[in-house]
PDB file of C-alpha atoms in Angstrom:
ATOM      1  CA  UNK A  10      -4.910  -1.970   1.614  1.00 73.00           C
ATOM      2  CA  UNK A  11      -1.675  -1.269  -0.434  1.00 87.00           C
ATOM      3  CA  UNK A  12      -1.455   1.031  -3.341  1.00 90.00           C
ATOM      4  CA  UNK A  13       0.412  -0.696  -6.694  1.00 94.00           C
ATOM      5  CA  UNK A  14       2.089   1.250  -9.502  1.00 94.00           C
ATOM      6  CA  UNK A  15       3.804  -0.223 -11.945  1.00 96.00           C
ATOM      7  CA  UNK A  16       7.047   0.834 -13.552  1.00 94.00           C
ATOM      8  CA  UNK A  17       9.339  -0.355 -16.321  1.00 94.00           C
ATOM      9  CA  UNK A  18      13.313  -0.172 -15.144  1.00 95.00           C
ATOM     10  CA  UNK A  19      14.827   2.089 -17.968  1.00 94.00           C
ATOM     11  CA  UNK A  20      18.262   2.520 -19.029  1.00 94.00           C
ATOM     12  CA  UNK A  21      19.145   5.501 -16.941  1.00 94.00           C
ATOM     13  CA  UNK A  22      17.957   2.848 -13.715  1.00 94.00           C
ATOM     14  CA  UNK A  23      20.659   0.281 -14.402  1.00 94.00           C
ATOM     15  CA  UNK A  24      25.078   0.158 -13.793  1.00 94.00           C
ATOM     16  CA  UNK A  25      27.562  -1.651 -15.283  1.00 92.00           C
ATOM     17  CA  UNK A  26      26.561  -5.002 -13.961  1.00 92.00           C
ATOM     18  CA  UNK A  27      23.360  -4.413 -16.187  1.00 91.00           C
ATOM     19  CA  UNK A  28      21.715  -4.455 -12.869  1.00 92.00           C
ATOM     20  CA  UNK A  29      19.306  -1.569 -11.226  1.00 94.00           C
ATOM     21  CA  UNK A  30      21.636   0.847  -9.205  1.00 92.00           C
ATOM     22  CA  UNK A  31      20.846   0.660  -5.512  1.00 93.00           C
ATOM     23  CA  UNK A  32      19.951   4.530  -5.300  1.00 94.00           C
ATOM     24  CA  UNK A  33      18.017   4.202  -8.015  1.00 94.00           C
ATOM     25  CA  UNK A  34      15.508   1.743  -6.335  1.00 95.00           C
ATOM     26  CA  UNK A  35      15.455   4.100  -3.493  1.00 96.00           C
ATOM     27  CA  UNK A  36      14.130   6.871  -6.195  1.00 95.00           C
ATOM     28  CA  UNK A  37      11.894   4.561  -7.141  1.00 95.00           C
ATOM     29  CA  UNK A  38      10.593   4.151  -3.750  1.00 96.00           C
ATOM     30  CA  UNK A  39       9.851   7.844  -3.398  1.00 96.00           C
ATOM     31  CA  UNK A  40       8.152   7.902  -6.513  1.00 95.00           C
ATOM     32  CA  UNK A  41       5.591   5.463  -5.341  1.00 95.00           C
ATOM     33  CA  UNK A  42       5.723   7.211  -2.237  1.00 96.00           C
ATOM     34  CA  UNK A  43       4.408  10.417  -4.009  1.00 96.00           C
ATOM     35  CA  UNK A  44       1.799   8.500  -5.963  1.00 95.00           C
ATOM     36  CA  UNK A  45       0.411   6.556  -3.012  1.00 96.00           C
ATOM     37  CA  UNK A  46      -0.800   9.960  -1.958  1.00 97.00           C
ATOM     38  CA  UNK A  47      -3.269  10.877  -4.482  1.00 96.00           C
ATOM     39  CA  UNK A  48      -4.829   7.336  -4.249  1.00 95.00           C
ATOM     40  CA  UNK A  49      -5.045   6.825  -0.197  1.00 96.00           C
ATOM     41  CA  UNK A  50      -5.714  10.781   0.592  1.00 96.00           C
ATOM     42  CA  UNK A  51      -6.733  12.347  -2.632  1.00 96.00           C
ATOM     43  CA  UNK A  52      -3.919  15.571  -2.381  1.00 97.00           C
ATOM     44  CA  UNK A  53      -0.930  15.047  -4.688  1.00 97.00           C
ATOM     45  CA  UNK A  54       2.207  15.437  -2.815  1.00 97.00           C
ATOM     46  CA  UNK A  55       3.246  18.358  -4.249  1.00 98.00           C
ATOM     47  CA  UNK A  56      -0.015  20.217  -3.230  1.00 98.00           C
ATOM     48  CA  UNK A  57       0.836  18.559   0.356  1.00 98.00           C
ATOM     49  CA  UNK A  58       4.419  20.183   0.032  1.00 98.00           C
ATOM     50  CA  UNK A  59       3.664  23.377  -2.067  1.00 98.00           C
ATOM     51  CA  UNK A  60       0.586  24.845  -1.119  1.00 98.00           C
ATOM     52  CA  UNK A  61      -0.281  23.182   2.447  1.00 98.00           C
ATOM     53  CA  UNK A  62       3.547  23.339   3.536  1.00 98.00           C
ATOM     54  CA  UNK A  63       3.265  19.718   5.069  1.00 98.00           C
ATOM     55  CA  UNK A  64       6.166  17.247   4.224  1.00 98.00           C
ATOM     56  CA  UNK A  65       6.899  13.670   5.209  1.00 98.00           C
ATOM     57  CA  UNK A  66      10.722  13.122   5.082  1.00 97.00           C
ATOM     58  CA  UNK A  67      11.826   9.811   5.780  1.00 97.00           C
ATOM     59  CA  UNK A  68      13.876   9.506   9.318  1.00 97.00           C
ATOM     60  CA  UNK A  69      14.173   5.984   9.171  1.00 98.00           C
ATOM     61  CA  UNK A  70      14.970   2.990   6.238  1.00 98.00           C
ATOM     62  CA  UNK A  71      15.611  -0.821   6.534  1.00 98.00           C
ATOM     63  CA  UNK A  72      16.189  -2.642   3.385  1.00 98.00           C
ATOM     64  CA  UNK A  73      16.612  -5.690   1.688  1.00 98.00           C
ATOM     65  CA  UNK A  74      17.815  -6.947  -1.409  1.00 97.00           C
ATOM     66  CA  UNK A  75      16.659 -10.095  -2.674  1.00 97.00           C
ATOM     67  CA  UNK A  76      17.152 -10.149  -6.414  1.00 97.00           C
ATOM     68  CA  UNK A  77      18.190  -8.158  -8.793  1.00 95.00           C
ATOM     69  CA  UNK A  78      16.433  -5.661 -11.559  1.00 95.00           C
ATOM     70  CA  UNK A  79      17.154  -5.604 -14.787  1.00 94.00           C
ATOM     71  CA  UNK A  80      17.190  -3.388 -17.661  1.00 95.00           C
ATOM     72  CA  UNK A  81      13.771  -4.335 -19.091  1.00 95.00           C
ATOM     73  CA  UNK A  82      12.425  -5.481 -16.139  1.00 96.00           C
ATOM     74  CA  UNK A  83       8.779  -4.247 -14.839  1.00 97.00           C
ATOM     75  CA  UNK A  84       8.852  -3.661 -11.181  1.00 97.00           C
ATOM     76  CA  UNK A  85       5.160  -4.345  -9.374  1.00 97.00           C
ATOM     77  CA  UNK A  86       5.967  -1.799  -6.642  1.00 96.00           C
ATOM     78  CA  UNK A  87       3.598  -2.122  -3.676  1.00 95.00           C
ATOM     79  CA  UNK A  88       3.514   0.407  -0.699  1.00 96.00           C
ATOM     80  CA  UNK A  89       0.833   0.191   2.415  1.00 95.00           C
ATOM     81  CA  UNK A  90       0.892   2.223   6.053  1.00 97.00           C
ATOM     82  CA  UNK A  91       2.137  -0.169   8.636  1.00 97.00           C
ATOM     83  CA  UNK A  92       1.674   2.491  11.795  1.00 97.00           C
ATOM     84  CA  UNK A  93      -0.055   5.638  12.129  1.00 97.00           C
ATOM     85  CA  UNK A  94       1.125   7.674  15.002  1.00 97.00           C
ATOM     86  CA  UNK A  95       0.643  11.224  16.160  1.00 98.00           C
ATOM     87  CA  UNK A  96       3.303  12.654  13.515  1.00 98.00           C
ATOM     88  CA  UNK A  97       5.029   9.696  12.208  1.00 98.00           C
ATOM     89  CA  UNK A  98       3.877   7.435   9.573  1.00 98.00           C
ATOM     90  CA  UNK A  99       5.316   3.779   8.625  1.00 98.00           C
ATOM     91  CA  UNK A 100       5.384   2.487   5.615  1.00 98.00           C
ATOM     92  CA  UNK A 101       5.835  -1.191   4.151  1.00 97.00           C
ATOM     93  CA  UNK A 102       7.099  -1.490   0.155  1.00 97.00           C
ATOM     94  CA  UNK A 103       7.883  -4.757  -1.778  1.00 97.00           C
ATOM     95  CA  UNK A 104       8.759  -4.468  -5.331  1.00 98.00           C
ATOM     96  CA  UNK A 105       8.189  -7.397  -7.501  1.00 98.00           C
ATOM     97  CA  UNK A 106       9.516  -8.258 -11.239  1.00 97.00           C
ATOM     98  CA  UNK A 107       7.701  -9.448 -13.780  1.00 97.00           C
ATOM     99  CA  UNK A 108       7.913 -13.221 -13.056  1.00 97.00           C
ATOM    100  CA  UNK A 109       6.313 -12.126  -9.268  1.00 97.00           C
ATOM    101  CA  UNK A 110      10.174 -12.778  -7.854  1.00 97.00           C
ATOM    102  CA  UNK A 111      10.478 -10.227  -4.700  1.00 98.00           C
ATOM    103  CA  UNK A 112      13.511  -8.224  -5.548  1.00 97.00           C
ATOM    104  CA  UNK A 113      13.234  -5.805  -2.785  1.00 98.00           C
ATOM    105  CA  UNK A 114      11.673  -4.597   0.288  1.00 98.00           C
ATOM    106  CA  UNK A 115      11.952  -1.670   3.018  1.00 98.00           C
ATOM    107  CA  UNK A 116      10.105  -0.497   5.775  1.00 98.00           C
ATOM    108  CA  UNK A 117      10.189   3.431   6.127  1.00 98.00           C
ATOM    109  CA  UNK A 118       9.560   5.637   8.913  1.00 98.00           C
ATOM    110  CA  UNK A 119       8.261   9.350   7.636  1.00 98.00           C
ATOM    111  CA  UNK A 120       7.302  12.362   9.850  1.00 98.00           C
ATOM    112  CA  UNK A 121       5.067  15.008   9.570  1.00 98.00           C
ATOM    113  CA  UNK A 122       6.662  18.177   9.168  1.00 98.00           C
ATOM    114  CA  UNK A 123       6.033  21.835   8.725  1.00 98.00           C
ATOM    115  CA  UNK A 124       7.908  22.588   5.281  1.00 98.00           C
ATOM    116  CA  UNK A 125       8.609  25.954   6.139  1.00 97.00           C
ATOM    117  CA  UNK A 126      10.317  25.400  10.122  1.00 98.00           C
ATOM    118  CA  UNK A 127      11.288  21.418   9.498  1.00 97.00           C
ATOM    119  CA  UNK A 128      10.166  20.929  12.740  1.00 98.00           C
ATOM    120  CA  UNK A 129       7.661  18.015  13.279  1.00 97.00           C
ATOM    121  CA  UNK A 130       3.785  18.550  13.574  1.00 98.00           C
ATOM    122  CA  UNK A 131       0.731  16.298  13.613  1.00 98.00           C
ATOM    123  CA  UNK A 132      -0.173  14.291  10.778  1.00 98.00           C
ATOM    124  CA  UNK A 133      -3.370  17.192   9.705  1.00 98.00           C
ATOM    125  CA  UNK A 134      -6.829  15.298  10.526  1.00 98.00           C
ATOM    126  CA  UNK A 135      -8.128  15.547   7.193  1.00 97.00           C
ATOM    127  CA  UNK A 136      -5.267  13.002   6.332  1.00 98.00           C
ATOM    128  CA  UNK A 137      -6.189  10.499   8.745  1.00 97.00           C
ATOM    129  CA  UNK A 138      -8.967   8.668   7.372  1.00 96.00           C
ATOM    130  CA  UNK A 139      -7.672   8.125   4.226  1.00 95.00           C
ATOM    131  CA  UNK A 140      -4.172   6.526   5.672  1.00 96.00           C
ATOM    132  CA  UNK A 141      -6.278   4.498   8.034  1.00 94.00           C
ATOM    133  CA  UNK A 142      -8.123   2.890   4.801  1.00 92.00           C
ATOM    134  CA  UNK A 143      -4.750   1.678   3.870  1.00 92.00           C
ATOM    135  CA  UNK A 144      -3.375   0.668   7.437  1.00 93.00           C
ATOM    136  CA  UNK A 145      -2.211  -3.015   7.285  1.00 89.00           C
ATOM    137  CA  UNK A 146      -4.383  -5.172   9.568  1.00 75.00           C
TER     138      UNK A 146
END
């Protein structure tokens, strides 16, 4: 099951072209990223990252842009788990304008860190459930 947020693409978002600049889509991403957290697991990420010391950095990104976001625009940003491994996690996003036109999508690859070493650890149990309720089938 995928997690939605929805987001308006402000000023600050956009370059010259009047068009979303691509790192800014990428912020965007993490954004959602964070959110999805407190909806699939119920710990905000920065509780996961400040107090429990457990991070996901991305180690992996493939992209596509399809269309592009305007100044104005809403984005329908959708993010699910794809794979669940031992300490990695993949993730699926699609982000969507207002007129339901796909403008982008990425598939990330995250592992499960220890904030204070950076060295990888397993995803922590009480996690689990929670990302396999929103494992694609």
């Amino acid at each position: 099951m995928a997690v939605t947020v929805k987001r308006n693409v402000g000023f600050s978002m956009i370059d010259m072209a009047n068009v979303a600049y691509y790192p800014r889509i990428f912020d965007l991403a993490h954004h959602v990223f964070e959110e999805a957290w407190s909806v699939m697991c119920d710990v905000t990420y920065p509780e996961l990252v400040n107090t429990r010391r457990v991070g996901f950095p991305v180690v992996s990104v493939s992209s596509t842009f399809l269309a592009p976001l305007r100044y104005g625009d809403t984005v329908t940003a959708t993010v699910s788990i794809v794979s669940v491994g031992t300490s990695s996690l993949g993730w699926r996003y699609a982000f969507n304008n207002q007129d339901g036109t796909v403008v982008w999508r990425s598939e990330q690859m995250t592992v499960c860190v220890d904030m204070d070493s950076m060295e990888k650890q397993p995803i922590p149990d009480d996690l689990r459930p929670g990302l396999a309720q929103h494992l694609e089938a």
